[in-house]
């Protein structure tokens, strides 16, 4: 297996300092994007959906649990007794302790899926998940969010009884929240997936392969 070029400490530090300049620039760009994101307008969102939950039926407003902000990850429904490996990997990467930290900042996290609640609960038990899951089965919630049969992260804000959507993202926008991917991107071999731009000889395999 190939390995990075070995150099003297001085040459390594010079290369590291050059990369640091690019990393700092990327950080400033992300800060600017976050500032722009905070200035996005909002759009009123229907509160007429009925979600199946282990505690009974709930509305979108109920999912806020009295807080002002709600983040929803939409877990793909790919059929009976089938589960999206990407959504599974993402859910495995959500630190359970983080939900309480978000709650302290006035944010509720909920995972929603078009899977029937019984299918969701069975998979939760199998995976050992404690994250809150609810079912949007039989509602147009996924379609109205623009997720359709895919996955998506959406952010909502409430003003009294009214619910507004402020942000959404999918694909690599969700990927950047994955803890393991963030660590892998710091390592010499990266994620070891064949789409990555890696030096010749680096270990790589198909995504999910």
JSON list of C-alpha atoms in Angstrom, two decimals:
[
{"chain": "A", "resi": 1, "resn": "UNK", "atom": "CA", "xyz": [0.00, 0.00, 0.00]},
{"chain": "A", "resi": 2, "resn": "UNK", "atom": "CA", "xyz": [1.34, 3.42, -0.96]},
{"chain": "A", "resi": 3, "resn": "UNK", "atom": "CA", "xyz": [2.15, 5.93, 1.76]},
{"chain": "A", "resi": 4, "resn": "UNK", "atom": "CA", "xyz": [2.69, 9.70, 1.86]},
{"chain": "A", "resi": 5, "resn": "UNK", "atom": "CA", "xyz": [6.13, 10.98, 0.86]},
{"chain": "A", "resi": 6, "resn": "UNK", "atom": "CA", "xyz": [8.54, 11.07, 3.81]},
{"chain": "A", "resi": 7, "resn": "UNK", "atom": "CA", "xyz": [10.31, 14.41, 4.32]},
{"chain": "A", "resi": 8, "resn": "UNK", "atom": "CA", "xyz": [12.29, 16.27, 6.95]},
{"chain": "A", "resi": 9, "resn": "UNK", "atom": "CA", "xyz": [10.39, 18.10, 9.70]},
{"chain": "A", "resi": 10, "resn": "UNK", "atom": "CA", "xyz": [11.16, 21.53, 8.19]},
{"chain": "A", "resi": 11, "resn": "UNK", "atom": "CA", "xyz": [9.76, 20.57, 4.79]},
{"chain": "A", "resi": 12, "resn": "UNK", "atom": "CA", "xyz": [6.71, 19.00, 6.42]},
{"chain": "A", "resi": 13, "resn": "UNK", "atom": "CA", "xyz": [6.03, 22.17, 8.42]},
{"chain": "A", "resi": 14, "resn": "UNK", "atom": "CA", "xyz": [6.30, 24.29, 5.28]},
{"chain": "A", "resi": 15, "resn": "UNK", "atom": "CA", "xyz": [3.78, 22.07, 3.48]},
{"chain": "A", "resi": 16, "resn": "UNK", "atom": "CA", "xyz": [1.51, 22.11, 6.51]},
{"chain": "A", "resi": 17, "resn": "UNK", "atom": "CA", "xyz": [1.64, 25.92, 6.70]},
{"chain": "A", "resi": 18, "resn": "UNK", "atom": "CA", "xyz": [0.67, 26.18, 3.04]},
{"chain": "A", "resi": 19, "resn": "UNK", "atom": "CA", "xyz": [-2.31, 23.90, 3.58]},
{"chain": "A", "resi": 20, "resn": "UNK", "atom": "CA", "xyz": [-3.27, 25.89, 6.67]},
{"chain": "A", "resi": 21, "resn": "UNK", "atom": "CA", "xyz": [-3.68, 29.01, 4.53]},
{"chain": "A", "resi": 22, "resn": "UNK", "atom": "CA", "xyz": [-6.19, 27.16, 2.34]},
{"chain": "A", "resi": 23, "resn": "UNK", "atom": "CA", "xyz": [-7.96, 25.74, 5.40]},
{"chain": "A", "resi": 24, "resn": "UNK", "atom": "CA", "xyz": [-8.31, 29.21, 6.96]},
{"chain": "A", "resi": 25, "resn": "UNK", "atom": "CA", "xyz": [-9.71, 30.56, 3.71]},
{"chain": "A", "resi": 26, "resn": "UNK", "atom": "CA", "xyz": [-12.22, 27.71, 3.59]},
{"chain": "A", "resi": 27, "resn": "UNK", "atom": "CA", "xyz": [-13.23, 28.47, 7.19]},
{"chain": "A", "resi": 28, "resn": "UNK", "atom": "CA", "xyz": [-13.82, 32.13, 6.34]},
{"chain": "A", "resi": 29, "resn": "UNK", "atom": "CA", "xyz": [-15.89, 31.06, 3.33]},
{"chain": "A", "resi": 30, "resn": "UNK", "atom": "CA", "xyz": [-18.01, 28.77, 5.52]},
{"chain": "A", "resi": 31, "resn": "UNK", "atom": "CA", "xyz": [-18.46, 31.61, 8.05]},
{"chain": "A", "resi": 32, "resn": "UNK", "atom": "CA", "xyz": [-19.66, 33.88, 5.24]},
{"chain": "A", "resi": 33, "resn": "UNK", "atom": "CA", "xyz": [-22.07, 31.20, 4.02]},
{"chain": "A", "resi": 34, "resn": "UNK", "atom": "CA", "xyz": [-23.43, 30.77, 7.55]},
{"chain": "A", "resi": 35, "resn": "UNK", "atom": "CA", "xyz": [-23.99, 34.52, 7.78]},
{"chain": "A", "resi": 36, "resn": "UNK", "atom": "CA", "xyz": [-25.83, 34.45, 4.45]},
{"chain": "A", "resi": 37, "resn": "UNK", "atom": "CA", "xyz": [-27.86, 31.44, 5.62]},
{"chain": "A", "resi": 38, "resn": "UNK", "atom": "CA", "xyz": [-28.96, 33.35, 8.75]},
{"chain": "A", "resi": 39, "resn": "UNK", "atom": "CA", "xyz": [-30.35, 36.05, 6.45]},
{"chain": "A", "resi": 40, "resn": "UNK", "atom": "CA", "xyz": [-32.47, 33.74, 4.31]},
{"chain": "A", "resi": 41, "resn": "UNK", "atom": "CA", "xyz": [-36.15, 34.66, 4.21]},
{"chain": "A", "resi": 42, "resn": "UNK", "atom": "CA", "xyz": [-38.71, 32.16, 5.47]},
{"chain": "A", "resi": 43, "resn": "UNK", "atom": "CA", "xyz": [-41.82, 30.67, 3.89]},
{"chain": "A", "resi": 44, "resn": "UNK", "atom": "CA", "xyz": [-44.98, 29.64, 5.68]},
{"chain": "A", "resi": 45, "resn": "UNK", "atom": "CA", "xyz": [-45.38, 25.88, 5.86]},
{"chain": "A", "resi": 46, "resn": "UNK", "atom": "CA", "xyz": [-48.57, 23.87, 6.28]},
{"chain": "A", "resi": 47, "resn": "UNK", "atom": "CA", "xyz": [-49.20, 22.52, 9.78]},
{"chain": "A", "resi": 48, "resn": "UNK", "atom": "CA", "xyz": [-51.93, 20.11, 8.70]},
{"chain": "A", "resi": 49, "resn": "UNK", "atom": "CA", "xyz": [-49.81, 16.95, 8.57]},
{"chain": "A", "resi": 50, "resn": "UNK", "atom": "CA", "xyz": [-50.47, 14.13, 11.02]},
{"chain": "A", "resi": 51, "resn": "UNK", "atom": "CA", "xyz": [-47.38, 12.16, 12.01]},
{"chain": "A", "resi": 52, "resn": "UNK", "atom": "CA", "xyz": [-47.54, 8.73, 13.65]},
{"chain": "A", "resi": 53, "resn": "UNK", "atom": "CA", "xyz": [-45.33, 8.59, 16.73]},
{"chain": "A", "resi": 54, "resn": "UNK", "atom": "CA", "xyz": [-44.86, 6.14, 19.61]},
{"chain": "A", "resi": 55, "resn": "UNK", "atom": "CA", "xyz": [-46.80, 8.67, 21.74]},
{"chain": "A", "resi": 56, "resn": "UNK", "atom": "CA", "xyz": [-49.70, 8.95, 19.28]},
{"chain": "A", "resi": 57, "resn": "UNK", "atom": "CA", "xyz": [-50.53, 11.32, 16.44]},
{"chain": "A", "resi": 58, "resn": "UNK", "atom": "CA", "xyz": [-48.74, 14.66, 16.33]},
{"chain": "A", "resi": 59, "resn": "UNK", "atom": "CA", "xyz": [-48.79, 17.73, 14.11]},
{"chain": "A", "resi": 60, "resn": "UNK", "atom": "CA", "xyz": [-45.73, 19.47, 12.73]},
{"chain": "A", "resi": 61, "resn": "UNK", "atom": "CA", "xyz": [-46.16, 22.10, 15.44]},
{"chain": "A", "resi": 62, "resn": "UNK", "atom": "CA", "xyz": [-46.22, 19.35, 18.08]},
{"chain": "A", "resi": 63, "resn": "UNK", "atom": "CA", "xyz": [-42.82, 18.13, 16.88]},
{"chain": "A", "resi": 64, "resn": "UNK", "atom": "CA", "xyz": [-41.25, 21.39, 18.08]},
{"chain": "A", "resi": 65, "resn": "UNK", "atom": "CA", "xyz": [-41.96, 20.25, 21.68]},
{"chain": "A", "resi": 66, "resn": "UNK", "atom": "CA", "xyz": [-42.50, 23.86, 22.68]},
{"chain": "A", "resi": 67, "resn": "UNK", "atom": "CA", "xyz": [-39.19, 25.10, 21.29]},
{"chain": "A", "resi": 68, "resn": "UNK", "atom": "CA", "xyz": [-38.87, 27.72, 18.55]},
{"chain": "A", "resi": 69, "resn": "UNK", "atom": "CA", "xyz": [-36.68, 25.81, 16.08]},
{"chain": "A", "resi": 70, "resn": "UNK", "atom": "CA", "xyz": [-37.00, 22.33, 14.58]},
{"chain": "A", "resi": 71, "resn": "UNK", "atom": "CA", "xyz": [-34.51, 20.35, 12.50]},
{"chain": "A", "resi": 72, "resn": "UNK", "atom": "CA", "xyz": [-35.86, 17.36, 10.58]},
{"chain": "A", "resi": 73, "resn": "UNK", "atom": "CA", "xyz": [-33.85, 14.69, 8.83]},
{"chain": "A", "resi": 74, "resn": "UNK", "atom": "CA", "xyz": [-35.96, 12.80, 6.31]},
{"chain": "A", "resi": 75, "resn": "UNK", "atom": "CA", "xyz": [-34.92, 9.14, 6.27]},
{"chain": "A", "resi": 76, "resn": "UNK", "atom": "CA", "xyz": [-35.58, 7.50, 2.91]},
{"chain": "A", "resi": 77, "resn": "UNK", "atom": "CA", "xyz": [-38.32, 4.90, 2.53]},
{"chain": "A", "resi": 78, "resn": "UNK", "atom": "CA", "xyz": [-37.08, 2.31, 0.04]},
{"chain": "A", "resi": 79, "resn": "UNK", "atom": "CA", "xyz": [-39.68, -0.35, 0.70]},
{"chain": "A", "resi": 80, "resn": "UNK", "atom": "CA", "xyz": [-40.79, -3.04, 3.10]},
{"chain": "A", "resi": 81, "resn": "UNK", "atom": "CA", "xyz": [-37.92, -4.57, 5.09]},
{"chain": "A", "resi": 82, "resn": "UNK", "atom": "CA", "xyz": [-35.39, -2.43, 3.17]},
{"chain": "A", "resi": 83, "resn": "UNK", "atom": "CA", "xyz": [-33.35, 0.41, 4.61]},
{"chain": "A", "resi": 84, "resn": "UNK", "atom": "CA", "xyz": [-31.24, 3.08, 2.95]},
{"chain": "A", "resi": 85, "resn": "UNK", "atom": "CA", "xyz": [-27.54, 2.49, 3.78]},
{"chain": "A", "resi": 86, "resn": "UNK", "atom": "CA", "xyz": [-26.77, 6.20, 3.47]},
{"chain": "A", "resi": 87, "resn": "UNK", "atom": "CA", "xyz": [-29.53, 7.26, 5.87]},
{"chain": "A", "resi": 88, "resn": "UNK", "atom": "CA", "xyz": [-28.52, 4.44, 8.19]},
{"chain": "A", "resi": 89, "resn": "UNK", "atom": "CA", "xyz": [-24.92, 5.65, 8.17]},
{"chain": "A", "resi": 90, "resn": "UNK", "atom": "CA", "xyz": [-25.99, 9.24, 8.77]},
{"chain": "A", "resi": 91, "resn": "UNK", "atom": "CA", "xyz": [-28.23, 8.25, 11.69]},
{"chain": "A", "resi": 92, "resn": "UNK", "atom": "CA", "xyz": [-25.41, 6.19, 13.21]},
{"chain": "A", "resi": 93, "resn": "UNK", "atom": "CA", "xyz": [-23.33, 9.37, 13.19]},
{"chain": "A", "resi": 94, "resn": "UNK", "atom": "CA", "xyz": [-25.75, 11.61, 15.10]},
{"chain": "A", "resi": 95, "resn": "UNK", "atom": "CA", "xyz": [-24.33, 11.81, 18.65]},
{"chain": "A", "resi": 96, "resn": "UNK", "atom": "CA", "xyz": [-27.21, 11.08, 21.06]},
{"chain": "A", "resi": 97, "resn": "UNK", "atom": "CA", "xyz": [-25.82, 13.61, 23.56]},
{"chain": "A", "resi": 98, "resn": "UNK", "atom": "CA", "xyz": [-26.03, 16.31, 20.90]},
{"chain": "A", "resi": 99, "resn": "UNK", "atom": "CA", "xyz": [-29.84, 16.39, 21.02]},
{"chain": "A", "resi": 100, "resn": "UNK", "atom": "CA", "xyz": [-29.84, 17.68, 24.59]},
{"chain": "A", "resi": 101, "resn": "UNK", "atom": "CA", "xyz": [-27.25, 20.29, 23.65]},
{"chain": "A", "resi": 102, "resn": "UNK", "atom": "CA", "xyz": [-29.44, 21.43, 20.75]},
{"chain": "A", "resi": 103, "resn": "UNK", "atom": "CA", "xyz": [-32.46, 21.52, 23.03]},
{"chain": "A", "resi": 104, "resn": "UNK", "atom": "CA", "xyz": [-30.56, 23.88, 25.35]},
{"chain": "A", "resi": 105, "resn": "UNK", "atom": "CA", "xyz": [-30.29, 26.23, 22.35]},
{"chain": "A", "resi": 106, "resn": "UNK", "atom": "CA", "xyz": [-34.01, 26.00, 21.61]},
{"chain": "A", "resi": 107, "resn": "UNK", "atom": "CA", "xyz": [-33.72, 23.42, 18.82]},
{"chain": "A", "resi": 108, "resn": "UNK", "atom": "CA", "xyz": [-35.60, 20.11, 18.57]},
{"chain": "A", "resi": 109, "resn": "UNK", "atom": "CA", "xyz": [-34.28, 17.29, 16.37]},
{"chain": "A", "resi": 110, "resn": "UNK", "atom": "CA", "xyz": [-36.65, 14.74, 14.81]},
{"chain": "A", "resi": 111, "resn": "UNK", "atom": "CA", "xyz": [-36.10, 12.07, 12.15]},
{"chain": "A", "resi": 112, "resn": "UNK", "atom": "CA", "xyz": [-39.08, 11.62, 9.83]},
{"chain": "A", "resi": 113, "resn": "UNK", "atom": "CA", "xyz": [-39.67, 8.79, 7.38]},
{"chain": "A", "resi": 114, "resn": "UNK", "atom": "CA", "xyz": [-42.46, 7.69, 5.05]},
{"chain": "A", "resi": 115, "resn": "UNK", "atom": "CA", "xyz": [-41.94, 4.18, 6.40]},
{"chain": "A", "resi": 116, "resn": "UNK", "atom": "CA", "xyz": [-44.85, 2.94, 8.54]},
{"chain": "A", "resi": 117, "resn": "UNK", "atom": "CA", "xyz": [-44.20, 3.48, 12.24]},
{"chain": "A", "resi": 118, "resn": "UNK", "atom": "CA", "xyz": [-44.00, -0.26, 12.98]},
{"chain": "A", "resi": 119, "resn": "UNK", "atom": "CA", "xyz": [-41.22, -0.65, 10.41]},
{"chain": "A", "resi": 120, "resn": "UNK", "atom": "CA", "xyz": [-39.37, 2.33, 11.85]},
{"chain": "A", "resi": 121, "resn": "UNK", "atom": "CA", "xyz": [-39.65, 1.04, 15.42]},
{"chain": "A", "resi": 122, "resn": "UNK", "atom": "CA", "xyz": [-38.41, -2.41, 14.43]},
{"chain": "A", "resi": 123, "resn": "UNK", "atom": "CA", "xyz": [-35.35, -0.93, 12.73]},
{"chain": "A", "resi": 124, "resn": "UNK", "atom": "CA", "xyz": [-34.68, 1.41, 15.64]},
{"chain": "A", "resi": 125, "resn": "UNK", "atom": "CA", "xyz": [-34.67, -1.56, 18.00]},
{"chain": "A", "resi": 126, "resn": "UNK", "atom": "CA", "xyz": [-32.37, -3.54, 15.72]},
{"chain": "A", "resi": 127, "resn": "UNK", "atom": "CA", "xyz": [-29.92, -0.62, 15.42]},
{"chain": "A", "resi": 128, "resn": "UNK", "atom": "CA", "xyz": [-30.12, 0.41, 19.08]},
{"chain": "A", "resi": 129, "resn": "UNK", "atom": "CA", "xyz": [-31.11, 3.98, 18.17]},
{"chain": "A", "resi": 130, "resn": "UNK", "atom": "CA", "xyz": [-32.64, 6.32, 20.76]},
{"chain": "A", "resi": 131, "resn": "UNK", "atom": "CA", "xyz": [-33.16, 9.27, 18.42]},
{"chain": "A", "resi": 132, "resn": "UNK", "atom": "CA", "xyz": [-36.79, 10.38, 18.04]},
{"chain": "A", "resi": 133, "resn": "UNK", "atom": "CA", "xyz": [-38.37, 8.97, 14.86]},
{"chain": "A", "resi": 134, "resn": "UNK", "atom": "CA", "xyz": [-41.85, 9.68, 13.53]},
{"chain": "A", "resi": 135, "resn": "UNK", "atom": "CA", "xyz": [-43.71, 8.45, 10.46]},
{"chain": "A", "resi": 136, "resn": "UNK", "atom": "CA", "xyz": [-45.15, 10.67, 7.72]},
{"chain": "A", "resi": 137, "resn": "UNK", "atom": "CA", "xyz": [-46.66, 7.60, 6.03]},
{"chain": "A", "resi": 138, "resn": "UNK", "atom": "CA", "xyz": [-49.83, 8.49, 4.14]},
{"chain": "A", "resi": 139, "resn": "UNK", "atom": "CA", "xyz": [-49.09, 12.23, 4.12]},
{"chain": "A", "resi": 140, "resn": "UNK", "atom": "CA", "xyz": [-47.60, 14.47, 1.40]},
{"chain": "A", "resi": 141, "resn": "UNK", "atom": "CA", "xyz": [-44.99, 15.84, 3.80]},
{"chain": "A", "resi": 142, "resn": "UNK", "atom": "CA", "xyz": [-41.96, 14.46, 1.92]},
{"chain": "A", "resi": 143, "resn": "UNK", "atom": "CA", "xyz": [-43.28, 15.69, -1.41]},
{"chain": "A", "resi": 144, "resn": "UNK", "atom": "CA", "xyz": [-44.14, 19.11, -0.02]},
{"chain": "A", "resi": 145, "resn": "UNK", "atom": "CA", "xyz": [-40.61, 19.42, 1.40]},
{"chain": "A", "resi": 146, "resn": "UNK", "atom": "CA", "xyz": [-39.18, 18.58, -2.01]},
{"chain": "A", "resi": 147, "resn": "UNK", "atom": "CA", "xyz": [-37.56, 15.38, -0.76]},
{"chain": "A", "resi": 148, "resn": "UNK", "atom": "CA", "xyz": [-39.90, 13.06, -2.63]},
{"chain": "A", "resi": 149, "resn": "UNK", "atom": "CA", "xyz": [-38.45, 9.58, -2.24]},
{"chain": "A", "resi": 150, "resn": "UNK", "atom": "CA", "xyz": [-35.03, 10.93, -1.24]},
{"chain": "A", "resi": 151, "resn": "UNK", "atom": "CA", "xyz": [-33.42, 12.25, 1.91]},
{"chain": "A", "resi": 152, "resn": "UNK", "atom": "CA", "xyz": [-33.25, 15.84, 3.09]},
{"chain": "A", "resi": 153, "resn": "UNK", "atom": "CA", "xyz": [-32.43, 18.02, 6.07]},
{"chain": "A", "resi": 154, "resn": "UNK", "atom": "CA", "xyz": [-34.95, 20.80, 6.73]},
{"chain": "A", "resi": 155, "resn": "UNK", "atom": "CA", "xyz": [-35.04, 23.60, 9.29]},
{"chain": "A", "resi": 156, "resn": "UNK", "atom": "CA", "xyz": [-38.26, 25.14, 10.59]},
{"chain": "A", "resi": 157, "resn": "UNK", "atom": "CA", "xyz": [-39.05, 28.12, 12.80]},
{"chain": "A", "resi": 158, "resn": "UNK", "atom": "CA", "xyz": [-42.32, 28.72, 14.59]},
{"chain": "A", "resi": 159, "resn": "UNK", "atom": "CA", "xyz": [-44.00, 31.97, 15.48]},
{"chain": "A", "resi": 160, "resn": "UNK", "atom": "CA", "xyz": [-46.79, 31.14, 17.86]},
{"chain": "A", "resi": 161, "resn": "UNK", "atom": "CA", "xyz": [-49.01, 28.64, 16.04]},
{"chain": "A", "resi": 162, "resn": "UNK", "atom": "CA", "xyz": [-47.50, 29.36, 12.63]},
{"chain": "A", "resi": 163, "resn": "UNK", "atom": "CA", "xyz": [-44.69, 27.22, 11.17]},
{"chain": "A", "resi": 164, "resn": "UNK", "atom": "CA", "xyz": [-42.14, 28.50, 8.65]},
{"chain": "A", "resi": 165, "resn": "UNK", "atom": "CA", "xyz": [-39.42, 26.79, 6.67]},
{"chain": "A", "resi": 166, "resn": "UNK", "atom": "CA", "xyz": [-36.07, 28.57, 6.75]},
{"chain": "A", "resi": 167, "resn": "UNK", "atom": "CA", "xyz": [-33.57, 26.14, 5.19]},
{"chain": "A", "resi": 168, "resn": "UNK", "atom": "CA", "xyz": [-33.10, 22.78, 3.53]},
{"chain": "A", "resi": 169, "resn": "UNK", "atom": "CA", "xyz": [-30.22, 20.80, 2.06]},
{"chain": "A", "resi": 170, "resn": "UNK", "atom": "CA", "xyz": [-29.53, 17.37, 0.60]},
{"chain": "A", "resi": 171, "resn": "UNK", "atom": "CA", "xyz": [-26.72, 15.35, -0.97]},
{"chain": "A", "resi": 172, "resn": "UNK", "atom": "CA", "xyz": [-23.30, 16.72, 0.11]},
{"chain": "A", "resi": 173, "resn": "UNK", "atom": "CA", "xyz": [-25.02, 19.41, 2.17]},
{"chain": "A", "resi": 174, "resn": "UNK", "atom": "CA", "xyz": [-26.07, 16.69, 4.59]},
{"chain": "A", "resi": 175, "resn": "UNK", "atom": "CA", "xyz": [-22.82, 14.77, 4.16]},
{"chain": "A", "resi": 176, "resn": "UNK", "atom": "CA", "xyz": [-20.76, 17.51, 5.80]},
{"chain": "A", "resi": 177, "resn": "UNK", "atom": "CA", "xyz": [-22.63, 16.90, 9.09]},
{"chain": "A", "resi": 178, "resn": "UNK", "atom": "CA", "xyz": [-21.40, 13.30, 9.30]},
{"chain": "A", "resi": 179, "resn": "UNK", "atom": "CA", "xyz": [-18.86, 13.01, 12.13]},
{"chain": "A", "resi": 180, "resn": "UNK", "atom": "CA", "xyz": [-16.97, 10.02, 10.75]},
{"chain": "A", "resi": 181, "resn": "UNK", "atom": "CA", "xyz": [-16.61, 11.63, 7.31]},
{"chain": "A", "resi": 182, "resn": "UNK", "atom": "CA", "xyz": [-15.20, 14.78, 8.91]},
{"chain": "A", "resi": 183, "resn": "UNK", "atom": "CA", "xyz": [-12.53, 12.73, 10.67]},
{"chain": "A", "resi": 184, "resn": "UNK", "atom": "CA", "xyz": [-11.78, 10.59, 7.61]},
{"chain": "A", "resi": 185, "resn": "UNK", "atom": "CA", "xyz": [-11.19, 13.76, 5.57]},
{"chain": "A", "resi": 186, "resn": "UNK", "atom": "CA", "xyz": [-8.32, 14.59, 7.95]},
{"chain": "A", "resi": 187, "resn": "UNK", "atom": "CA", "xyz": [-6.57, 11.25, 7.53]},
{"chain": "A", "resi": 188, "resn": "UNK", "atom": "CA", "xyz": [-3.96, 10.28, 4.90]},
{"chain": "A", "resi": 189, "resn": "UNK", "atom": "CA", "xyz": [-6.20, 7.81, 3.07]},
{"chain": "A", "resi": 190, "resn": "UNK", "atom": "CA", "xyz": [-9.41, 9.87, 3.39]},
{"chain": "A", "resi": 191, "resn": "UNK", "atom": "CA", "xyz": [-12.73, 8.08, 2.97]},
{"chain": "A", "resi": 192, "resn": "UNK", "atom": "CA", "xyz": [-11.11, 5.53, 0.66]},
{"chain": "A", "resi": 193, "resn": "UNK", "atom": "CA", "xyz": [-13.95, 5.91, -1.86]},
{"chain": "A", "resi": 194, "resn": "UNK", "atom": "CA", "xyz": [-13.39, 5.86, -5.60]},
{"chain": "A", "resi": 195, "resn": "UNK", "atom": "CA", "xyz": [-14.86, 9.33, -6.25]},
{"chain": "A", "resi": 196, "resn": "UNK", "atom": "CA", "xyz": [-12.12, 11.01, -4.18]},
{"chain": "A", "resi": 197, "resn": "UNK", "atom": "CA", "xyz": [-9.14, 12.74, -5.74]},
{"chain": "A", "resi": 198, "resn": "UNK", "atom": "CA", "xyz": [-6.38, 10.70, -4.08]},
{"chain": "A", "resi": 199, "resn": "UNK", "atom": "CA", "xyz": [-2.78, 9.94, -5.12]},
{"chain": "A", "resi": 200, "resn": "UNK", "atom": "CA", "xyz": [-2.18, 6.81, -7.22]},
{"chain": "A", "resi": 201, "resn": "UNK", "atom": "CA", "xyz": [-1.99, 3.66, -5.12]},
{"chain": "A", "resi": 202, "resn": "UNK", "atom": "CA", "xyz": [-4.23, 4.96, -2.32]},
{"chain": "A", "resi": 203, "resn": "UNK", "atom": "CA", "xyz": [-6.82, 2.39, -1.12]},
{"chain": "A", "resi": 204, "resn": "UNK", "atom": "CA", "xyz": [-10.25, 3.09, -2.62]},
{"chain": "A", "resi": 205, "resn": "UNK", "atom": "CA", "xyz": [-13.53, 1.25, -3.02]},
{"chain": "A", "resi": 206, "resn": "UNK", "atom": "CA", "xyz": [-17.03, 2.10, -4.32]},
{"chain": "A", "resi": 207, "resn": "UNK", "atom": "CA", "xyz": [-19.23, 4.16, -2.01]},
{"chain": "A", "resi": 208, "resn": "UNK", "atom": "CA", "xyz": [-21.24, 1.73, 0.18]},
{"chain": "A", "resi": 209, "resn": "UNK", "atom": "CA", "xyz": [-19.16, -1.04, -1.43]}
]
